Amino acid sequence: MLEASDSHPDIHWPSGFSPDQAHSFCQAQAVVHAPPAAAFALLADVTRWPDWVPGITGAWAGPLPRTFEVVFHGQRFEIFVGEHEPSRRLGWSGVGENVQLYQAWLFTAVAGGTHVVTENVVRGPAAKSLDALSPVWARRLNTLWVAQLKRLSESAPDQGDA
């Protein structure tokens, strides 16, 4: 189980959303064999999320506005972008019924591609219930999300341009 001390040192947590203040904290990472711009562009295209993000069945917004909405496992979330540094970092807060979250993404150029790290914290009664039922649910979801990002970024036709 991850501890707050396992958080990546370059993640910027907003007030009230650090791992030690959460009911659930998880991290996933991978090396994507594509440039940071390719992986970041895929993640920033919110309207395409239902096509590839596990559990997302609806998304309403243009490419990475400051706010957008998603439907995740049947629950509507209003999302507020807190950090947006193209090709480097992205972070957002989400509010749904009985749950609040913050998810951060880091994109770092490495030999052969991009090291992608995502971490998220979840608070609220829904997070407590899910964590009690299955302590690994959030980690599995983040791992799937990063795996999909890796697969699609590496197969993008223009992935070598950036």
JSON list of N, CA and C in Angstrom, two decimals, residues 112-154:
[
{"chain": "A", "resi": 112, "resn": "GLY", "atom": "N", "xyz": [14.49, 7.67, -25.27]},
{"chain": "A", "resi": 112, "resn": "GLY", "atom": "CA", "xyz": [13.52, 6.78, -25.90]},
{"chain": "A", "resi": 112, "resn": "GLY", "atom": "C", "xyz": [12.07, 7.17, -25.68]},
{"chain": "A", "resi": 113, "resn": "GLY", "atom": "N", "xyz": [11.78, 8.30, -25.04]},
{"chain": "A", "resi": 113, "resn": "GLY", "atom": "CA", "xyz": [10.39, 8.69, -24.88]},
{"chain": "A", "resi": 113, "resn": "GLY", "atom": "C", "xyz": [10.08, 9.59, -23.72]},
{"chain": "A", "resi": 114, "resn": "THR", "atom": "N", "xyz": [9.06, 9.21, -22.97]},
{"chain": "A", "resi": 114, "resn": "THR", "atom": "CA", "xyz": [8.53, 10.04, -21.89]},
{"chain": "A", "resi": 114, "resn": "THR", "atom": "C", "xyz": [8.24, 9.19, -20.67]},
{"chain": "A", "resi": 115, "resn": "HIS", "atom": "N", "xyz": [8.72, 9.63, -19.52]},
{"chain": "A", "resi": 115, "resn": "HIS", "atom": "CA", "xyz": [8.33, 9.00, -18.27]},
{"chain": "A", "resi": 115, "resn": "HIS", "atom": "C", "xyz": [7.05, 9.70, -17.81]},
{"chain": "A", "resi": 116, "resn": "VAL", "atom": "N", "xyz": [5.97, 8.94, -17.70]},
{"chain": "A", "resi": 116, "resn": "VAL", "atom": "CA", "xyz": [4.68, 9.47, -17.29]},
{"chain": "A", "resi": 116, "resn": "VAL", "atom": "C", "xyz": [4.38, 8.97, -15.87]},
{"chain": "A", "resi": 117, "resn": "VAL", "atom": "N", "xyz": [4.03, 9.92, -15.00]},
{"chain": "A", "resi": 117, "resn": "VAL", "atom": "CA", "xyz": [3.61, 9.59, -13.64]},
{"chain": "A", "resi": 117, "resn": "VAL", "atom": "C", "xyz": [2.25, 10.22, -13.42]},
{"chain": "A", "resi": 118, "resn": "THR", "atom": "N", "xyz": [1.32, 9.45, -12.87]},
{"chain": "A", "resi": 118, "resn": "THR", "atom": "CA", "xyz": [0.06, 10.02, -12.42]},
{"chain": "A", "resi": 118, "resn": "THR", "atom": "C", "xyz": [-0.17, 9.59, -10.98]},
{"chain": "A", "resi": 119, "resn": "GLU", "atom": "N", "xyz": [-0.66, 10.52, -10.19]},
{"chain": "A", "resi": 119, "resn": "GLU", "atom": "CA", "xyz": [-1.03, 10.24, -8.81]},
{"chain": "A", "resi": 119, "resn": "GLU", "atom": "C", "xyz": [-2.38, 10.87, -8.56]},
{"chain": "A", "resi": 120, "resn": "ASN", "atom": "N", "xyz": [-3.17, 10.22, -7.72]},
{"chain": "A", "resi": 120, "resn": "ASN", "atom": "CA", "xyz": [-4.41, 10.86, -7.34]},
{"chain": "A", "resi": 120, "resn": "ASN", "atom": "C", "xyz": [-4.76, 10.56, -5.90]},
{"chain": "A", "resi": 121, "resn": "VAL", "atom": "N", "xyz": [-5.48, 11.53, -5.33]},
{"chain": "A", "resi": 121, "resn": "VAL", "atom": "CA", "xyz": [-6.01, 11.38, -3.99]},
{"chain": "A", "resi": 121, "resn": "VAL", "atom": "C", "xyz": [-7.52, 11.52, -4.09]},
{"chain": "A", "resi": 122, "resn": "VAL", "atom": "N", "xyz": [-8.22, 10.77, -3.26]},
{"chain": "A", "resi": 122, "resn": "VAL", "atom": "CA", "xyz": [-9.68, 10.80, -3.24]},
{"chain": "A", "resi": 122, "resn": "VAL", "atom": "C", "xyz": [-10.12, 10.92, -1.80]},
{"chain": "A", "resi": 123, "resn": "ARG", "atom": "N", "xyz": [-11.12, 11.79, -1.59]},
{"chain": "A", "resi": 123, "resn": "ARG", "atom": "CA", "xyz": [-11.68, 11.99, -0.25]},
{"chain": "A", "resi": 123, "resn": "ARG", "atom": "C", "xyz": [-13.19, 11.86, -0.32]},
{"chain": "A", "resi": 124, "resn": "GLY", "atom": "N", "xyz": [-13.78, 11.53, 0.80]},
{"chain": "A", "resi": 124, "resn": "GLY", "atom": "CA", "xyz": [-15.23, 11.49, 0.91]},
{"chain": "A", "resi": 124, "resn": "GLY", "atom": "C", "xyz": [-15.75, 10.10, 1.24]},
{"chain": "A", "resi": 125, "resn": "PRO", "atom": "N", "xyz": [-17.04, 10.03, 1.60]},
{"chain": "A", "resi": 125, "resn": "PRO", "atom": "CA", "xyz": [-17.63, 8.75, 1.99]},
{"chain": "A", "resi": 125, "resn": "PRO", "atom": "C", "xyz": [-17.53, 7.68, 0.90]},
{"chain": "A", "resi": 126, "resn": "ALA", "atom": "N", "xyz": [-17.70, 8.06, -0.36]},
{"chain": "A", "resi": 126, "resn": "ALA", "atom": "CA", "xyz": [-17.61, 7.07, -1.44]},
{"chain": "A", "resi": 126, "resn": "ALA", "atom": "C", "xyz": [-16.19, 6.50, -1.51]},
{"chain": "A", "resi": 127, "resn": "ALA", "atom": "N", "xyz": [-15.19, 7.34, -1.34]},
{"chain": "A", "resi": 127, "resn": "ALA", "atom": "CA", "xyz": [-13.80, 6.85, -1.36]},
{"chain": "A", "resi": 127, "resn": "ALA", "atom": "C", "xyz": [-13.53, 5.92, -0.20]},
{"chain": "A", "resi": 128, "resn": "LYS", "atom": "N", "xyz": [-14.06, 6.24, 0.97]},
{"chain": "A", "resi": 128, "resn": "LYS", "atom": "CA", "xyz": [-13.86, 5.37, 2.14]},
{"chain": "A", "resi": 128, "resn": "LYS", "atom": "C", "xyz": [-14.47, 4.00, 1.88]},
{"chain": "A", "resi": 129, "resn": "SER", "atom": "N", "xyz": [-15.68, 3.98, 1.32]},
{"chain": "A", "resi": 129, "resn": "SER", "atom": "CA", "xyz": [-16.37, 2.71, 1.06]},
{"chain": "A", "resi": 129, "resn": "SER", "atom": "C", "xyz": [-15.61, 1.86, 0.05]},
{"chain": "A", "resi": 130, "resn": "LEU", "atom": "N", "xyz": [-15.19, 2.48, -1.07]},
{"chain": "A", "resi": 130, "resn": "LEU", "atom": "CA", "xyz": [-14.47, 1.73, -2.09]},
{"chain": "A", "resi": 130, "resn": "LEU", "atom": "C", "xyz": [-13.13, 1.23, -1.58]},
{"chain": "A", "resi": 131, "resn": "ASP", "atom": "N", "xyz": [-12.44, 2.06, -0.82]},
{"chain": "A", "resi": 131, "resn": "ASP", "atom": "CA", "xyz": [-11.14, 1.66, -0.30]},
{"chain": "A", "resi": 131, "resn": "ASP", "atom": "C", "xyz": [-11.29, 0.49, 0.68]},
{"chain": "A", "resi": 132, "resn": "ALA", "atom": "N", "xyz": [-12.35, 0.50, 1.46]},
{"chain": "A", "resi": 132, "resn": "ALA", "atom": "CA", "xyz": [-12.59, -0.59, 2.41]},
{"chain": "A", "resi": 132, "resn": "ALA", "atom": "C", "xyz": [-12.93, -1.88, 1.67]},
{"chain": "A", "resi": 133, "resn": "LEU", "atom": "N", "xyz": [-13.70, -1.78, 0.58]},
{"chain": "A", "resi": 133, "resn": "LEU", "atom": "CA", "xyz": [-14.09, -2.96, -0.18]},
{"chain": "A", "resi": 133, "resn": "LEU", "atom": "C", "xyz": [-12.93, -3.53, -1.00]},
{"chain": "A", "resi": 134, "resn": "SER", "atom": "N", "xyz": [-12.17, -2.64, -1.61]},
{"chain": "A", "resi": 134, "resn": "SER", "atom": "CA", "xyz": [-11.07, -3.08, -2.46]},
{"chain": "A", "resi": 134, "resn": "SER", "atom": "C", "xyz": [-9.96, -2.03, -2.43]},
{"chain": "A", "resi": 135, "resn": "PRO", "atom": "N", "xyz": [-8.97, -2.20, -1.57]},
{"chain": "A", "resi": 135, "resn": "PRO", "atom": "CA", "xyz": [-7.92, -1.20, -1.42]},
{"chain": "A", "resi": 135, "resn": "PRO", "atom": "C", "xyz": [-7.09, -0.96, -2.68]},
{"chain": "A", "resi": 136, "resn": "VAL", "atom": "N", "xyz": [-7.19, -1.84, -3.67]},
{"chain": "A", "resi": 136, "resn": "VAL", "atom": "CA", "xyz": [-6.38, -1.66, -4.87]},
{"chain": "A", "resi": 136, "resn": "VAL", "atom": "C", "xyz": [-7.16, -1.10, -6.06]},
{"chain": "A", "resi": 137, "resn": "TRP", "atom": "N", "xyz": [-8.43, -0.73, -5.87]},
{"chain": "A", "resi": 137, "resn": "TRP", "atom": "CA", "xyz": [-9.26, -0.29, -7.00]},
{"chain": "A", "resi": 137, "resn": "TRP", "atom": "C", "xyz": [-8.67, 0.92, -7.72]},
{"chain": "A", "resi": 138, "resn": "ALA", "atom": "N", "xyz": [-8.24, 1.94, -7.00]},
{"chain": "A", "resi": 138, "resn": "ALA", "atom": "CA", "xyz": [-7.73, 3.16, -7.62]},
{"chain": "A", "resi": 138, "resn": "ALA", "atom": "C", "xyz": [-6.40, 2.90, -8.32]},
{"chain": "A", "resi": 139, "resn": "ARG", "atom": "N", "xyz": [-5.55, 2.08, -7.71]},
{"chain": "A", "resi": 139, "resn": "ARG", "atom": "CA", "xyz": [-4.27, 1.76, -8.32]},
{"chain": "A", "resi": 139, "resn": "ARG", "atom": "C", "xyz": [-4.47, 1.03, -9.65]},
{"chain": "A", "resi": 140, "resn": "ARG", "atom": "N", "xyz": [-5.41, 0.09, -9.66]},
{"chain": "A", "resi": 140, "resn": "ARG", "atom": "CA", "xyz": [-5.69, -0.64, -10.90]},
{"chain": "A", "resi": 140, "resn": "ARG", "atom": "C", "xyz": [-6.21, 0.30, -11.98]},
{"chain": "A", "resi": 141, "resn": "LEU", "atom": "N", "xyz": [-7.10, 1.21, -11.60]},
{"chain": "A", "resi": 141, "resn": "LEU", "atom": "CA", "xyz": [-7.65, 2.15, -12.56]},
{"chain": "A", "resi": 141, "resn": "LEU", "atom": "C", "xyz": [-6.55, 3.04, -13.14]},
{"chain": "A", "resi": 142, "resn": "ASN", "atom": "N", "xyz": [-5.70, 3.58, -12.28]},
{"chain": "A", "resi": 142, "resn": "ASN", "atom": "CA", "xyz": [-4.61, 4.42, -12.77]},
{"chain": "A", "resi": 142, "resn": "ASN", "atom": "C", "xyz": [-3.65, 3.64, -13.65]},
{"chain": "A", "resi": 143, "resn": "THR", "atom": "N", "xyz": [-3.37, 2.40, -13.30]},
{"chain": "A", "resi": 143, "resn": "THR", "atom": "CA", "xyz": [-2.49, 1.56, -14.10]},
{"chain": "A", "resi": 143, "resn": "THR", "atom": "C", "xyz": [-3.08, 1.33, -15.49]},
{"chain": "A", "resi": 144, "resn": "LEU", "atom": "N", "xyz": [-4.39, 1.07, -15.55]},
{"chain": "A", "resi": 144, "resn": "LEU", "atom": "CA", "xyz": [-5.05, 0.89, -16.84]},
{"chain": "A", "resi": 144, "resn": "LEU", "atom": "C", "xyz": [-5.02, 2.17, -17.66]},
{"chain": "A", "resi": 145, "resn": "TRP", "atom": "N", "xyz": [-5.26, 3.31, -17.01]},
{"chain": "A", "resi": 145, "resn": "TRP", "atom": "CA", "xyz": [-5.26, 4.60, -17.69]},
{"chain": "A", "resi": 145, "resn": "TRP", "atom": "C", "xyz": [-3.89, 4.87, -18.31]},
{"chain": "A", "resi": 146, "resn": "VAL", "atom": "N", "xyz": [-2.83, 4.66, -17.54]},
{"chain": "A", "resi": 146, "resn": "VAL", "atom": "CA", "xyz": [-1.47, 4.89, -18.04]},
{"chain": "A", "resi": 146, "resn": "VAL", "atom": "C", "xyz": [-1.15, 3.89, -19.17]},
{"chain": "A", "resi": 147, "resn": "ALA", "atom": "N", "xyz": [-1.58, 2.66, -19.05]},
{"chain": "A", "resi": 147, "resn": "ALA", "atom": "CA", "xyz": [-1.33, 1.66, -20.09]},
{"chain": "A", "resi": 147, "resn": "ALA", "atom": "C", "xyz": [-2.01, 2.07, -21.40]},
{"chain": "A", "resi": 148, "resn": "GLN", "atom": "N", "xyz": [-3.22, 2.56, -21.31]},
{"chain": "A", "resi": 148, "resn": "GLN", "atom": "CA", "xyz": [-3.94, 3.02, -22.50]},
{"chain": "A", "resi": 148, "resn": "GLN", "atom": "C", "xyz": [-3.25, 4.24, -23.10]},
{"chain": "A", "resi": 149, "resn": "LEU", "atom": "N", "xyz": [-2.84, 5.18, -22.26]},
{"chain": "A", "resi": 149, "resn": "LEU", "atom": "CA", "xyz": [-2.13, 6.37, -22.73]},
{"chain": "A", "resi": 149, "resn": "LEU", "atom": "C", "xyz": [-0.85, 5.95, -23.46]},
{"chain": "A", "resi": 150, "resn": "LYS", "atom": "N", "xyz": [-0.14, 5.01, -22.90]},
{"chain": "A", "resi": 150, "resn": "LYS", "atom": "CA", "xyz": [1.10, 4.49, -23.51]},
{"chain": "A", "resi": 150, "resn": "LYS", "atom": "C", "xyz": [0.79, 3.87, -24.87]},
{"chain": "A", "resi": 151, "resn": "ARG", "atom": "N", "xyz": [-0.18, 2.99, -24.91]},
{"chain": "A", "resi": 151, "resn": "ARG", "atom": "CA", "xyz": [-0.52, 2.30, -26.16]},
{"chain": "A", "resi": 151, "resn": "ARG", "atom": "C", "xyz": [-0.92, 3.28, -27.26]},
{"chain": "A", "resi": 152, "resn": "LEU", "atom": "N", "xyz": [-1.79, 4.22, -26.94]},
{"chain": "A", "resi": 152, "resn": "LEU", "atom": "CA", "xyz": [-2.27, 5.15, -27.96]},
{"chain": "A", "resi": 152, "resn": "LEU", "atom": "C", "xyz": [-1.21, 6.18, -28.36]},
{"chain": "A", "resi": 153, "resn": "SER", "atom": "N", "xyz": [-0.42, 6.63, -27.41]},
{"chain": "A", "resi": 153, "resn": "SER", "atom": "CA", "xyz": [0.65, 7.59, -27.73]},
{"chain": "A", "resi": 153, "resn": "SER", "atom": "C", "xyz": [1.69, 6.96, -28.65]},
{"chain": "A", "resi": 154, "resn": "GLU", "atom": "N", "xyz": [2.02, 5.71, -28.36]},
{"chain": "A", "resi": 154, "resn": "GLU", "atom": "CA", "xyz": [3.04, 5.03, -29.17]},
{"chain": "A", "resi": 154, "resn": "GLU", "atom": "C", "xyz": [2.54, 4.68, -30.56]}
]
